Amino acid sequence: MAVRLPNALRLPLSPSSQLRFRNERRFVALRCSAEYQTLSSSDHSKLVLEVKEKLQRDFPSLATGKNGRDDEEMILWFLKDRKFSVEEAVYKLSKAIKWRQDFGVSGLSEELVKELYETRKAYVHDHLDKFGRPVLVVVGSKHLPARQDPMMNQRLCVLLLERALSKLPAGTENILGIFDLRSFGTENGDFQFLKFLIDVFYYYYPKRLGQVLFVDAPFVFQPMWQLVKPLLKSYASLVRFCDVETVRREYFTNDTVPQDFKN
């Protein structure tokens, strides 16, 4: 058992010792990263089996089958997300599978969220972008938290995310999210829903979001972005502020651009 010294008994490190300590930590991180990159498919299979056995032993009540505790594809994805740490993957997977059960992901349908679905406030685009990714479009001006049921908004979000992921071509691992912020106003702001989105992508669908475009963000959006950005942590690097022309030119062809972004 490690003994933790009181602050008063800890000796400060000299500048040279601090530098050496930082370099050692950096070396360990780089070495581990290299080890992850050299893992063979056989190593992957062993780790997947280890996670599967731990989930079966420690969380027998979790669902099985597709997106369940014995779904090897899902297990491998979470292992990659957790840099092949079995303990961390088991922890995150158990939370994700339990959430899927509690949220009722498998039972989501257009009929369940019909009223919101028909507003086209969010939709999965019919075409992939130029990089072969499914596209999820959100129209910010149609999000009206004062008039729309928060739970229905969450269900619509997860339903469309599941639908976008179901369109992933072989070899493609993530999707493009486009937030159309034209005509966005203060009545469209919803910090709680944005926190839900962050949790969804970090805990339950890790690394499934390849990039996020904030299109023509107005000035009133900036205060919300400043509140949300620290919560995103490394995910903030996925965000790109751009205009409609950039969306058309860099992400789609004339035939595949979403109708909302055509001339």
Coordinates of C-alpha atoms in Angstrom, one line a residue:
M1 CA 0.0 0.0 0.0
A2 CA 1.5 3.4 -1.0
V3 CA 2.1 5.9 1.8
R4 CA 1.1 9.4 0.9
L5 CA 3.3 12.0 2.6
P6 CA 1.7 15.1 4.0
N7 CA 2.4 18.2 2.0
A8 CA 4.8 19.6 4.6
L9 CA 7.0 16.5 4.3
R10 CA 7.3 16.6 0.5
L11 CA 10.6 17.9 -0.8
P12 CA 10.3 20.1 -3.9
L13 CA 12.1 18.8 -6.9
S14 CA 15.0 20.8 -8.4
P15 CA 14.5 22.2 -11.9
S16 CA 16.7 19.5 -13.3
S17 CA 14.8 16.8 -11.5
Q18 CA 11.5 18.2 -12.7
L19 CA 12.8 18.1 -16.3
R20 CA 14.1 14.6 -16.0
F21 CA 10.7 13.5 -14.5
R22 CA 8.8 15.1 -17.4
N23 CA 11.1 13.5 -19.9
E24 CA 10.7 10.0 -18.3
R25 CA 6.9 10.4 -18.4
R26 CA 7.1 11.5 -22.0
F27 CA 9.3 8.5 -22.9
V28 CA 6.9 6.1 -21.2
A29 CA 3.9 7.6 -23.1
L30 CA 5.7 7.3 -26.4
R31 CA 6.8 3.7 -25.7
C32 CA 3.3 2.7 -24.8
S33 CA 2.0 4.4 -27.9
A34 CA 4.4 2.5 -30.0
E35 CA 3.4 -0.8 -28.3
Y36 CA -0.2 -0.1 -29.1
Q37 CA 0.6 0.4 -32.8
T38 CA 2.5 -2.8 -33.0
L39 CA -0.2 -5.0 -31.5
S40 CA -1.1 -7.9 -33.9
S41 CA -4.5 -9.1 -34.7
S42 CA -3.7 -12.1 -32.4
D43 CA -3.0 -9.7 -29.6
H44 CA -6.3 -7.9 -30.3
S45 CA -8.2 -11.2 -30.2
K46 CA -6.6 -12.1 -26.8
L47 CA -7.5 -8.7 -25.3
V48 CA -11.1 -8.9 -26.7
L49 CA -11.5 -12.3 -25.1
E50 CA -10.2 -11.0 -21.8
V51 CA -12.6 -8.1 -21.8
K52 CA -15.5 -10.4 -22.8
E53 CA -14.7 -12.8 -19.9
K54 CA -14.5 -10.0 -17.4
L55 CA -17.8 -8.5 -18.5
Q56 CA -19.4 -11.9 -18.3
R57 CA -18.0 -12.5 -14.8
D58 CA -18.5 -9.1 -13.3
F59 CA -21.6 -7.8 -15.2
P60 CA -23.7 -10.9 -16.1
S61 CA -26.9 -8.9 -16.2
L62 CA -25.7 -6.9 -19.2
A63 CA -27.3 -7.6 -22.5
T64 CA -25.7 -9.9 -25.1
G65 CA -25.7 -9.9 -28.9
K66 CA -25.3 -6.8 -31.1
N67 CA -23.9 -3.9 -28.9
G68 CA -23.9 -6.3 -25.9
R69 CA -21.2 -7.6 -23.6
D70 CA -20.2 -10.3 -26.1
D71 CA -20.1 -8.1 -29.2
E72 CA -16.5 -8.5 -30.2
E73 CA -16.5 -5.6 -32.7
M74 CA -17.8 -3.2 -30.0
I75 CA -15.3 -4.6 -27.5
L76 CA -12.4 -4.0 -29.9
W77 CA -13.6 -0.4 -30.6
F78 CA -13.7 0.4 -26.9
L79 CA -10.3 -1.2 -26.4
K80 CA -8.8 1.0 -29.1
D81 CA -10.5 4.0 -27.5
R82 CA -8.9 3.1 -24.1
K83 CA -5.5 2.4 -25.7
F84 CA -5.9 -1.3 -25.1
S85 CA -6.3 -1.0 -21.3
V86 CA -8.5 -4.0 -20.4
E87 CA -9.6 -2.5 -17.1
E88 CA -10.5 0.9 -18.6
A89 CA -12.3 -0.7 -21.6
V90 CA -14.4 -3.0 -19.2
Y91 CA -15.3 0.0 -17.1
K92 CA -16.4 2.2 -20.1
L93 CA -18.1 -0.7 -21.9
S94 CA -20.1 -1.7 -18.9
K95 CA -21.4 1.9 -18.5
A96 CA -22.1 2.2 -22.2
I97 CA -24.1 -1.1 -22.5
K98 CA -26.0 -0.3 -19.3
W99 CA -26.9 3.1 -20.7
R100 CA -28.1 1.5 -24.0
Q101 CA -30.4 -0.7 -22.0
D102 CA -31.7 2.1 -19.8
F103 CA -32.2 4.5 -22.6
G104 CA -33.9 1.9 -24.8
V105 CA -31.6 2.4 -27.8
S106 CA -32.8 -0.7 -29.5
G107 CA -36.4 0.4 -29.3
L108 CA -36.0 3.8 -30.9
S109 CA -38.0 4.5 -34.1
E110 CA -39.2 7.4 -36.2
E111 CA -42.7 6.8 -34.9
L112 CA -41.5 7.3 -31.3
V113 CA -40.2 10.7 -32.1
K114 CA -42.5 11.5 -35.1
E115 CA -43.4 15.1 -34.2
L116 CA -39.8 16.1 -33.9
Y117 CA -38.6 13.9 -36.8
E118 CA -40.9 15.6 -39.2
T119 CA -39.6 19.1 -38.4
R120 CA -36.3 18.1 -40.1
K121 CA -34.5 19.8 -37.2
A122 CA -31.9 17.0 -37.6
Y123 CA -31.5 14.4 -40.2
V124 CA -29.0 11.9 -41.8
H125 CA -28.0 13.1 -45.2
D126 CA -28.7 10.7 -48.1
H127 CA -25.1 10.9 -49.4
L128 CA -21.6 10.5 -47.9
D129 CA -19.2 13.4 -47.8
K130 CA -16.1 13.5 -50.0
F131 CA -14.2 11.5 -47.4
G132 CA -16.7 8.7 -47.4
R133 CA -18.3 9.6 -44.1
P134 CA -22.1 9.5 -43.3
V135 CA -23.4 13.0 -42.5
L136 CA -25.6 14.1 -39.6
V137 CA -27.1 17.6 -40.1
V138 CA -28.5 19.6 -37.2
V139 CA -30.5 22.8 -38.0
G140 CA -29.9 25.0 -35.0
S141 CA -32.8 27.4 -35.6
K142 CA -35.3 24.6 -35.4
H143 CA -34.2 23.5 -31.9
L144 CA -36.7 25.1 -29.5
P145 CA -36.0 23.9 -26.0
A146 CA -38.9 25.9 -24.5
R147 CA -41.4 24.2 -26.7
Q148 CA -39.9 20.7 -27.3
D149 CA -39.7 17.8 -24.9
P150 CA -36.0 17.4 -23.8
M151 CA -36.4 13.6 -23.7
M152 CA -37.7 13.5 -27.2
N153 CA -34.8 15.6 -28.4
Q154 CA -32.4 13.1 -26.8
R155 CA -34.2 10.2 -28.4
L156 CA -34.1 11.8 -31.8
C157 CA -30.4 12.5 -31.4
V158 CA -29.6 8.9 -30.6
L159 CA -31.9 7.5 -33.3
L160 CA -30.2 9.6 -36.0
L161 CA -26.7 8.8 -34.6
E162 CA -27.5 5.1 -34.8
R163 CA -28.8 5.5 -38.3
A164 CA -25.7 7.4 -39.4
L165 CA -23.4 4.8 -38.0
S166 CA -25.4 2.1 -39.7
K167 CA -24.3 3.7 -43.0
L168 CA -20.6 3.5 -42.3
P169 CA -18.9 2.0 -45.4
A170 CA -16.2 -0.6 -44.9
G171 CA -13.0 1.0 -43.7
T172 CA -14.7 4.1 -42.4
E173 CA -15.0 4.6 -38.7
N174 CA -16.6 7.9 -38.0
I175 CA -19.1 10.5 -39.2
L176 CA -19.3 14.1 -40.1
G177 CA -21.6 16.4 -38.0
I178 CA -22.8 19.6 -39.5
F179 CA -24.5 22.2 -37.3
D180 CA -26.3 24.7 -39.5
L181 CA -26.3 27.9 -37.3
R182 CA -27.8 30.3 -39.8
S183 CA -30.7 32.2 -38.0
F184 CA -29.6 30.7 -34.7
G185 CA -30.9 32.9 -31.8
T186 CA -30.9 33.0 -28.1
E187 CA -34.2 31.0 -28.0
N188 CA -32.3 28.1 -29.7
G189 CA -29.6 27.9 -27.0
D190 CA -29.7 24.7 -24.9
F191 CA -26.7 24.1 -22.7
Q192 CA -28.2 21.0 -21.1
F193 CA -28.7 19.4 -24.5
L194 CA -25.2 20.2 -25.5
K195 CA -23.9 18.5 -22.3
F196 CA -26.0 15.5 -23.2
L197 CA -24.4 15.4 -26.7
I198 CA -20.9 15.6 -25.1
D199 CA -21.7 12.7 -22.8
V200 CA -23.1 10.7 -25.7
F201 CA -20.1 11.1 -27.9
Y202 CA -17.5 10.7 -25.1
Y203 CA -18.9 7.8 -23.1
Y204 CA -21.2 5.9 -25.4
Y205 CA -20.0 6.5 -29.0
P206 CA -16.3 7.3 -28.5
K207 CA -14.3 8.5 -31.5
R208 CA -17.4 8.1 -33.8
L209 CA -17.4 11.8 -34.5
G210 CA -14.7 12.6 -37.1
Q211 CA -15.3 16.3 -37.5
V212 CA -17.9 18.9 -36.6
L213 CA -18.7 21.9 -38.8
F214 CA -20.3 25.0 -37.2
V215 CA -21.7 26.8 -40.2
D216 CA -22.2 30.5 -40.3
A217 CA -22.2 30.8 -36.5
P218 CA -23.7 34.2 -35.4
F219 CA -22.3 36.4 -32.7
V220 CA -25.0 35.2 -30.2
F221 CA -23.6 31.6 -30.4
Q222 CA -20.1 32.6 -29.2
P223 CA -21.0 32.8 -25.4
M224 CA -22.4 29.3 -25.5
W225 CA -19.3 28.1 -27.4
Q226 CA -17.1 29.5 -24.7
L227 CA -19.1 27.6 -22.0
V228 CA -19.0 24.4 -23.9
K229 CA -15.5 24.4 -25.3
P230 CA -13.8 23.5 -22.0
L231 CA -16.1 20.5 -21.5
L232 CA -15.1 19.1 -24.9
K233 CA -11.4 18.9 -24.0
S234 CA -9.6 17.1 -26.9
Y235 CA -12.9 16.9 -28.8
A236 CA -12.7 20.7 -29.3
S237 CA -10.1 20.1 -31.9
L238 CA -12.7 18.4 -34.1
V239 CA -14.7 21.6 -34.4
R240 CA -14.3 23.9 -37.5
F241 CA -16.2 27.1 -37.9
C242 CA -16.9 27.7 -41.6
D243 CA -19.4 29.2 -44.1
V244 CA -21.8 27.5 -46.5
E245 CA -19.5 27.9 -49.4
T246 CA -16.8 25.9 -47.6
V247 CA -19.3 23.1 -46.9
R248 CA -20.2 23.0 -50.6
R249 CA -16.7 23.2 -52.0
E250 CA -14.7 21.1 -49.5
Y251 CA -17.0 18.4 -48.3
F252 CA -19.5 17.6 -51.1
T253 CA -19.9 17.6 -54.9
N254 CA -22.7 19.4 -56.7
D255 CA -24.7 16.2 -56.8
T256 CA -24.1 15.2 -53.1
V257 CA -24.4 18.5 -51.2
P258 CA -27.4 18.6 -48.8
Q259 CA -30.3 20.6 -50.2
D260 CA -30.1 23.1 -47.3
F261 CA -26.6 24.1 -48.5
K262 CA -27.2 24.4 -52.2
N263 CA -27.1 27.7 -54.0

